[in-house]
Amino acid sequence: MPELPEVETVKRGLEPELLGRSIEKVELRRANLRFPFPKNFAASLTGAVITHIRRRAKYILVDLDKGLSLLVHLGMTGRFTVLSPKGSDNLGAFYFEAAAGDKADGPHDHVVIHLRGGIRLVYSDPRRFGMMDVLQTDKANEHKLLKDLGLEPLGNELSASYLAAKFRGKAAPMKAALLDQSIIAGLGNIYVCEALFRAGISPQRKAGAVKPAQLDDLVRHVRDILNEAILAGGSTLQDFQSTDGTQGSYQQRFHVYDREGEPCVKCGATIKRLVQSGRSSFYCVWCQR
Ligand SMILES: [Zn+2]
């Protein structure tokens, strides 16, 4: 499943190809992904110029010049490919293997957005957990999927004092508190495991019991880890590929995630796995208290 760094990587990959281009035609090849497409989907986008591309949590917002935005979530297996009429000559390796043979006509290519200049933006999603909607740009924060989201982990507002206020009196474990999207938006399981390890905080520790100095450390590690992953092009677990088809390389750098039974990089003890709210937590019992 794409995590925040992958979504940011996709957003950054789309920007140079899409910004300033107008949408000439939108092909919908089915009525729904995770949710049905809105009735006016293709008509709303057609003729508009793409002015901005933003990320909110794990959503991508493509702002258009007529006051509307395309909202996209990649779900588990969603991905974009940019196809140029000149093949890959000008745009670099903008094909990925799965689509190389069939261009924009693979069985999982559900949406094709035709842009001025013969560019095609293809959205493929084998498992169809992704979603797309069209909203009014100035009311984006009121959209049902966005309105309850907490702070961006990479934004300046996230701080130890914000977390301390949110966690005050909370008996829930740190793992659950950090995955709570109404507190921090877009932070997923992998990065919660890694940040807790770096900050030396047990995933089982009661959120309300973590000291301000440790929260300060934690915020710093959350930012560092996400930024490192973005620089590396995302964590790339299984199905994820960025818009240019390259795989990210961050997974080689995980310290605890998916390393059950392996030695801790700090103390050599064995990394343990524990299931919390249905998700695996990986941690070192000696380094994380
Ligand atoms: Zn350790």
CSV table of C-alpha atoms and ligand atoms in Angstrom, one decimal:
chain,number,residue,atom,x,y,z
A,1,MET,CA,0.0,0.0,0.0
A,2,PRO,CA,1.5,3.4,-0.9
A,3,GLU,CA,2.4,5.3,2.2
A,4,LEU,CA,2.8,9.1,2.5
A,5,PRO,CA,6.4,9.2,1.0
A,6,GLU,CA,5.2,7.2,-2.1
A,7,VAL,CA,2.2,9.5,-2.5
A,8,GLU,CA,4.5,12.5,-2.2
A,9,THR,CA,6.9,10.9,-4.8
A,10,VAL,CA,3.9,10.3,-7.2
A,11,LYS,CA,2.8,14.0,-6.7
A,12,ARG,CA,6.3,15.2,-7.4
A,13,GLY,CA,6.6,13.0,-10.5
A,14,LEU,CA,3.3,14.3,-11.9
A,15,GLU,CA,4.0,18.0,-11.4
A,16,PRO,CA,6.5,18.5,-14.3
A,17,GLU,CA,4.3,16.6,-16.7
A,18,LEU,CA,0.9,18.0,-15.8
A,19,LEU,CA,1.3,21.6,-14.6
A,20,GLY,CA,-0.1,24.2,-17.0
A,21,ARG,CA,-1.5,21.5,-19.3
A,22,SER,CA,-5.2,21.5,-20.3
A,23,ILE,CA,-7.4,18.4,-20.2
A,24,GLU,CA,-8.8,17.5,-23.6
A,25,LYS,CA,-10.7,14.4,-22.9
A,26,VAL,CA,-11.4,12.0,-20.0
A,27,GLU,CA,-12.0,8.3,-20.6
A,28,LEU,CA,-13.7,6.4,-17.9
A,29,ARG,CA,-13.5,2.6,-18.5
A,30,ARG,CA,-15.7,1.6,-15.6
A,31,ALA,CA,-18.4,3.2,-13.3
A,32,ASN,CA,-16.5,2.9,-10.1
A,33,LEU,CA,-13.3,2.3,-8.2
A,34,ARG,CA,-13.7,1.9,-4.5
A,35,PHE,CA,-16.7,4.4,-4.9
A,36,PRO,CA,-18.6,5.3,-8.0
A,37,PHE,CA,-17.2,8.2,-10.0
A,38,PRO,CA,-19.4,11.3,-9.7
A,39,LYS,CA,-21.9,11.6,-12.5
A,40,ASN,CA,-20.3,14.8,-14.0
A,41,PHE,CA,-16.7,13.5,-13.6
A,42,ALA,CA,-15.5,13.7,-17.2
A,43,ALA,CA,-17.4,16.8,-18.0
A,44,SER,CA,-16.1,18.7,-14.9
A,45,LEU,CA,-12.5,18.0,-15.9
A,46,THR,CA,-12.7,18.5,-19.6
A,47,GLY,CA,-11.3,21.8,-20.9
A,48,ALA,CA,-9.7,22.8,-17.5
A,49,VAL,CA,-6.1,23.7,-17.1
A,50,ILE,CA,-4.1,22.0,-14.3
A,51,THR,CA,-2.7,24.8,-12.0
A,52,HIS,CA,-1.4,23.0,-8.9
A,53,ILE,CA,-0.8,19.5,-7.6
A,54,ARG,CA,-1.0,19.1,-3.8
A,55,ARG,CA,-0.9,16.3,-1.3
A,56,ARG,CA,-3.1,16.1,1.8
A,57,ALA,CA,-2.3,13.0,4.0
A,58,LYS,CA,-2.3,10.2,1.3
A,59,TYR,CA,-4.6,12.1,-1.0
A,60,ILE,CA,-3.5,13.9,-4.2
A,61,LEU,CA,-5.4,17.0,-5.2
A,62,VAL,CA,-5.1,18.2,-8.7
A,63,ASP,CA,-6.3,21.8,-8.8
A,64,LEU,CA,-7.9,23.2,-12.0
A,65,ASP,CA,-8.3,26.7,-13.2
A,66,LYS,CA,-12.0,26.7,-13.0
A,67,GLY,CA,-12.2,26.3,-9.2
A,68,LEU,CA,-12.5,22.5,-9.1
A,69,SER,CA,-10.0,19.9,-7.9
A,70,LEU,CA,-9.6,16.3,-8.8
A,71,LEU,CA,-9.2,14.3,-5.6
A,72,VAL,CA,-7.3,11.0,-5.8
A,73,HIS,CA,-6.4,8.2,-3.4
A,74,LEU,CA,-4.2,5.4,-4.7
A,75,GLY,CA,-5.8,2.8,-2.4
A,76,MET,CA,-3.7,-0.4,-2.3
A,77,THR,CA,-2.5,-0.7,-5.9
A,78,GLY,CA,-3.3,2.5,-7.7
A,79,ARG,CA,-0.7,4.1,-9.9
A,80,PHE,CA,-0.3,6.7,-12.6
A,81,THR,CA,1.7,6.4,-15.8
A,82,VAL,CA,2.4,9.4,-18.1
A,83,LEU,CA,2.6,8.3,-21.7
A,84,SER,CA,4.0,10.6,-24.4
A,85,PRO,CA,3.3,10.3,-28.1
A,86,LYS,CA,7.0,10.3,-28.7
A,87,GLY,CA,7.4,7.2,-26.6
A,88,SER,CA,9.9,7.5,-23.8
A,89,ASP,CA,12.4,9.7,-25.6
A,90,ASN,CA,11.4,13.0,-24.0
A,91,LEU,CA,9.9,12.0,-20.8
A,92,GLY,CA,12.5,9.5,-19.7
A,93,ALA,CA,11.5,6.0,-18.8
A,94,PHE,CA,7.8,6.7,-18.4
A,95,TYR,CA,6.8,3.2,-18.9
A,96,PHE,CA,6.7,0.4,-16.4
A,97,GLU,CA,7.0,-3.2,-17.3
A,98,ALA,CA,3.5,-4.2,-16.5
A,99,ALA,CA,2.1,-1.7,-19.0
A,100,ALA,CA,5.0,-1.6,-21.5
A,101,GLY,CA,3.3,-4.1,-23.8
A,102,ASP,CA,-0.2,-2.8,-23.8
A,103,LYS,CA,0.3,1.0,-23.4
A,104,ALA,CA,-2.9,2.5,-22.1
A,105,ASP,CA,-5.1,-0.5,-22.8
A,106,GLY,CA,-4.3,-2.8,-19.9
A,107,PRO,CA,-7.2,-4.5,-18.2
A,108,HIS,CA,-6.5,-2.5,-15.0
A,109,ASP,CA,-6.2,0.9,-16.8
A,110,HIS,CA,-9.5,2.5,-15.5
A,111,VAL,CA,-9.1,6.2,-16.2
A,112,VAL,CA,-7.2,7.8,-19.1
A,113,ILE,CA,-6.9,11.6,-19.0
A,114,HIS,CA,-5.9,13.0,-22.4
A,115,LEU,CA,-3.8,16.2,-22.0
A,116,ARG,CA,-2.9,18.8,-24.5
A,117,GLY,CA,0.3,17.9,-26.5
A,118,GLY,CA,-0.7,14.2,-26.8
A,119,ILE,CA,0.2,13.4,-23.2
A,120,ARG,CA,-1.9,10.7,-21.6
A,121,LEU,CA,-2.2,10.2,-17.9
A,122,VAL,CA,-3.3,6.7,-17.2
A,123,TYR,CA,-4.6,5.5,-13.8
A,124,SER,CA,-4.3,1.8,-13.3
A,125,ASP,CA,-5.5,-0.1,-10.2
A,126,PRO,CA,-5.8,-3.9,-10.2
A,127,ARG,CA,-7.5,-4.1,-6.8
A,128,ARG,CA,-9.6,-1.0,-7.2
A,129,PHE,CA,-9.3,0.3,-3.7
A,130,GLY,CA,-8.4,3.7,-5.0
A,131,MET,CA,-10.8,6.5,-5.4
A,132,MET,CA,-11.4,9.7,-7.4
A,133,ASP,CA,-13.8,12.5,-6.9
A,134,VAL,CA,-14.2,16.1,-8.0
A,135,LEU,CA,-14.6,18.9,-5.4
A,136,GLN,CA,-14.7,22.6,-5.2
A,137,THR,CA,-11.1,23.7,-4.5
A,138,ASP,CA,-12.1,26.3,-1.9
A,139,LYS,CA,-14.2,23.7,0.0
A,140,ALA,CA,-11.6,20.9,-0.2
A,141,ASN,CA,-11.3,20.8,3.6
A,142,GLU,CA,-15.0,20.1,4.0
A,143,HIS,CA,-14.9,17.0,1.8
A,144,LYS,CA,-16.1,14.0,3.8
A,145,LEU,CA,-12.7,12.2,3.3
A,146,LEU,CA,-10.6,15.2,4.3
A,147,LYS,CA,-12.6,17.1,7.0
A,148,ASP,CA,-11.5,14.9,9.9
A,149,LEU,CA,-7.8,14.6,9.1
A,150,GLY,CA,-5.3,15.8,11.7
A,151,LEU,CA,-2.1,17.7,11.1
A,152,GLU,CA,0.4,16.9,8.3
A,153,PRO,CA,3.4,15.1,9.7
A,154,LEU,CA,5.7,17.2,7.6
A,155,GLY,CA,3.9,20.5,8.3
A,156,ASN,CA,5.3,23.1,10.8
A,157,GLU,CA,2.2,22.8,13.1
A,158,LEU,CA,3.1,19.3,14.3
A,159,SER,CA,4.9,19.7,17.6
A,160,ALA,CA,5.5,18.0,20.9
A,161,SER,CA,3.0,20.3,22.6
A,162,TYR,CA,0.3,19.5,20.0
A,163,LEU,CA,0.9,15.8,20.6
A,164,ALA,CA,1.0,16.2,24.4
A,165,ALA,CA,-2.4,18.0,24.3
A,166,LYS,CA,-3.9,15.3,22.1
A,167,PHE,CA,-2.4,12.4,24.1
A,168,ARG,CA,-3.2,13.9,27.6
A,169,GLY,CA,-5.0,11.3,29.7
A,170,LYS,CA,-5.0,8.7,26.8
A,171,ALA,CA,-4.6,5.1,27.9
A,172,ALA,CA,-4.4,3.9,24.3
A,173,PRO,CA,-0.9,2.6,23.3
A,174,MET,CA,1.4,4.9,21.3
A,175,LYS,CA,1.1,2.7,18.3
A,176,ALA,CA,-2.7,3.3,18.1
A,177,ALA,CA,-2.4,7.0,19.0
A,178,LEU,CA,0.1,7.6,16.2
A,179,LEU,CA,-2.0,5.8,13.6
A,180,ASP,CA,-5.0,7.9,14.6
A,181,GLN,CA,-5.6,9.9,11.4
A,182,SER,CA,-7.5,12.6,13.2
A,183,ILE,CA,-4.3,13.4,15.2
A,184,ILE,CA,-1.6,13.0,12.5
A,185,ALA,CA,-2.8,12.5,8.9
A,186,GLY,CA,-1.1,10.1,6.5
A,187,LEU,CA,1.3,8.5,8.9
A,188,GLY,CA,1.1,4.7,8.3
A,189,ASN,CA,2.2,1.5,10.0
A,190,ILE,CA,5.8,1.4,8.6
A,191,TYR,CA,6.7,4.9,9.6
A,192,VAL,CA,5.1,4.6,13.0
A,193,CYS,CA,7.2,1.5,13.8
A,194,GLU,CA,10.4,3.1,12.6
A,195,ALA,CA,9.8,6.5,14.4
A,196,LEU,CA,9.0,4.7,17.7
A,197,PHE,CA,12.2,2.7,17.4
A,198,ARG,CA,14.4,5.8,16.7
A,199,ALA,CA,12.7,7.6,19.6
A,200,GLY,CA,13.2,4.6,21.9
A,201,ILE,CA,9.4,4.5,22.8
A,202,SER,CA,7.6,1.2,23.1
A,203,PRO,CA,4.6,0.8,20.8
A,204,GLN,CA,2.7,-0.5,23.9
A,205,ARG,CA,3.5,2.6,26.0
A,206,LYS,CA,0.4,4.5,27.1
A,207,ALA,CA,0.2,7.6,24.9
A,208,GLY,CA,-0.6,9.8,27.9
A,209,ALA,CA,2.5,8.7,29.8
A,210,VAL,CA,5.1,9.8,27.2
A,211,LYS,CA,7.2,12.7,28.4
A,212,PRO,CA,7.4,16.0,26.4
A,213,ALA,CA,11.1,15.6,25.7
A,214,GLN,CA,10.4,12.1,24.2
A,215,LEU,CA,7.5,13.6,22.1
A,216,ASP,CA,9.9,16.2,20.9
A,217,ASP,CA,12.3,13.5,19.8
A,218,LEU,CA,9.5,11.6,18.2
A,219,VAL,CA,8.3,14.5,16.1
A,220,ARG,CA,11.9,15.1,14.9
A,221,HIS,CA,12.2,11.4,14.0
A,222,VAL,CA,8.9,11.3,12.2
A,223,ARG,CA,10.0,14.2,10.0
A,224,ASP,CA,13.4,12.7,9.4
A,225,ILE,CA,12.1,9.3,8.4
A,226,LEU,CA,9.5,10.6,6.1
A,227,ASN,CA,12.0,13.0,4.4
A,228,GLU,CA,14.5,10.3,4.0
A,229,ALA,CA,11.9,8.0,2.4
A,230,ILE,CA,10.8,10.8,0.1
A,231,LEU,CA,14.4,11.4,-1.0
A,232,ALA,CA,14.8,7.7,-1.6
A,233,GLY,CA,11.6,7.7,-3.7
A,234,GLY,CA,9.3,6.0,-1.2
A,235,SER,CA,9.4,2.6,0.6
A,236,THR,CA,8.0,0.5,-2.3
A,237,LEU,CA,6.5,-2.5,-0.8
A,238,GLN,CA,5.2,-5.0,-3.4
A,239,ASP,CA,2.8,-3.2,-5.7
A,240,PHE,CA,4.0,0.4,-5.5
A,241,GLN,CA,5.7,2.1,-8.4
A,242,SER,CA,6.1,5.8,-8.9
A,243,THR,CA,5.0,7.5,-12.1
A,244,ASP,CA,8.2,6.8,-13.9
A,245,GLY,CA,8.0,3.1,-13.1
A,246,THR,CA,11.1,3.1,-10.9
A,247,GLN,CA,10.9,1.3,-7.6
A,248,GLY,CA,11.8,3.2,-4.4
A,249,SER,CA,14.7,1.9,-2.3
A,250,TYR,CA,13.8,2.9,1.2
A,251,GLN,CA,12.8,-0.5,2.4
A,252,GLN,CA,16.4,-1.6,2.6
A,253,ARG,CA,16.8,1.0,5.4
A,254,PHE,CA,14.1,-0.2,7.7
A,255,HIS,CA,15.5,-0.8,11.2
A,256,VAL,CA,12.6,-2.7,12.7
A,257,TYR,CA,9.7,-2.9,10.2
A,258,ASP,CA,9.3,-6.5,8.8
A,259,ARG,CA,12.5,-7.6,10.6
A,260,GLU,CA,11.0,-10.0,13.2
A,261,GLY,CA,13.7,-12.4,14.5
A,262,GLU,CA,16.6,-10.3,13.1
A,263,PRO,CA,19.1,-8.5,15.4
A,264,CYS,CA,18.4,-5.0,16.6
A,265,VAL,CA,20.8,-2.5,14.8
A,266,LYS,CA,21.4,-0.7,18.1
A,267,CYS,CA,21.8,-3.5,20.7
A,268,GLY,CA,21.7,-6.8,18.9
A,269,ALA,CA,18.7,-8.2,20.7
A,270,THR,CA,16.0,-9.9,18.6
A,271,ILE,CA,13.4,-7.7,17.0
A,272,LYS,CA,9.9,-8.8,18.1
A,273,ARG,CA,6.5,-8.6,16.4
A,274,LEU,CA,3.3,-7.8,18.1
A,275,VAL,CA,-0.2,-7.4,16.7
A,276,GLN,CA,-1.9,-4.1,17.8
A,277,SER,CA,-5.3,-3.1,16.5
A,278,GLY,CA,-4.9,-5.6,13.7
A,279,ARG,CA,-1.5,-4.3,12.5
A,280,SER,CA,1.9,-5.7,13.1
A,281,SER,CA,4.2,-3.7,15.4
A,282,PHE,CA,8.0,-4.5,15.1
A,283,TYR,CA,10.1,-3.3,18.0
A,284,CYS,CA,13.1,-3.9,20.3
A,285,VAL,CA,12.2,-4.7,23.9
A,286,TRP,CA,15.5,-3.3,25.1
A,287,CYS,CA,15.8,-0.1,23.1
A,288,GLN,CA,12.1,0.8,23.3
A,289,ARG,CA,10.5,1.5,26.7
B,1,ZN,ZN,17.7,-2.8,20.6
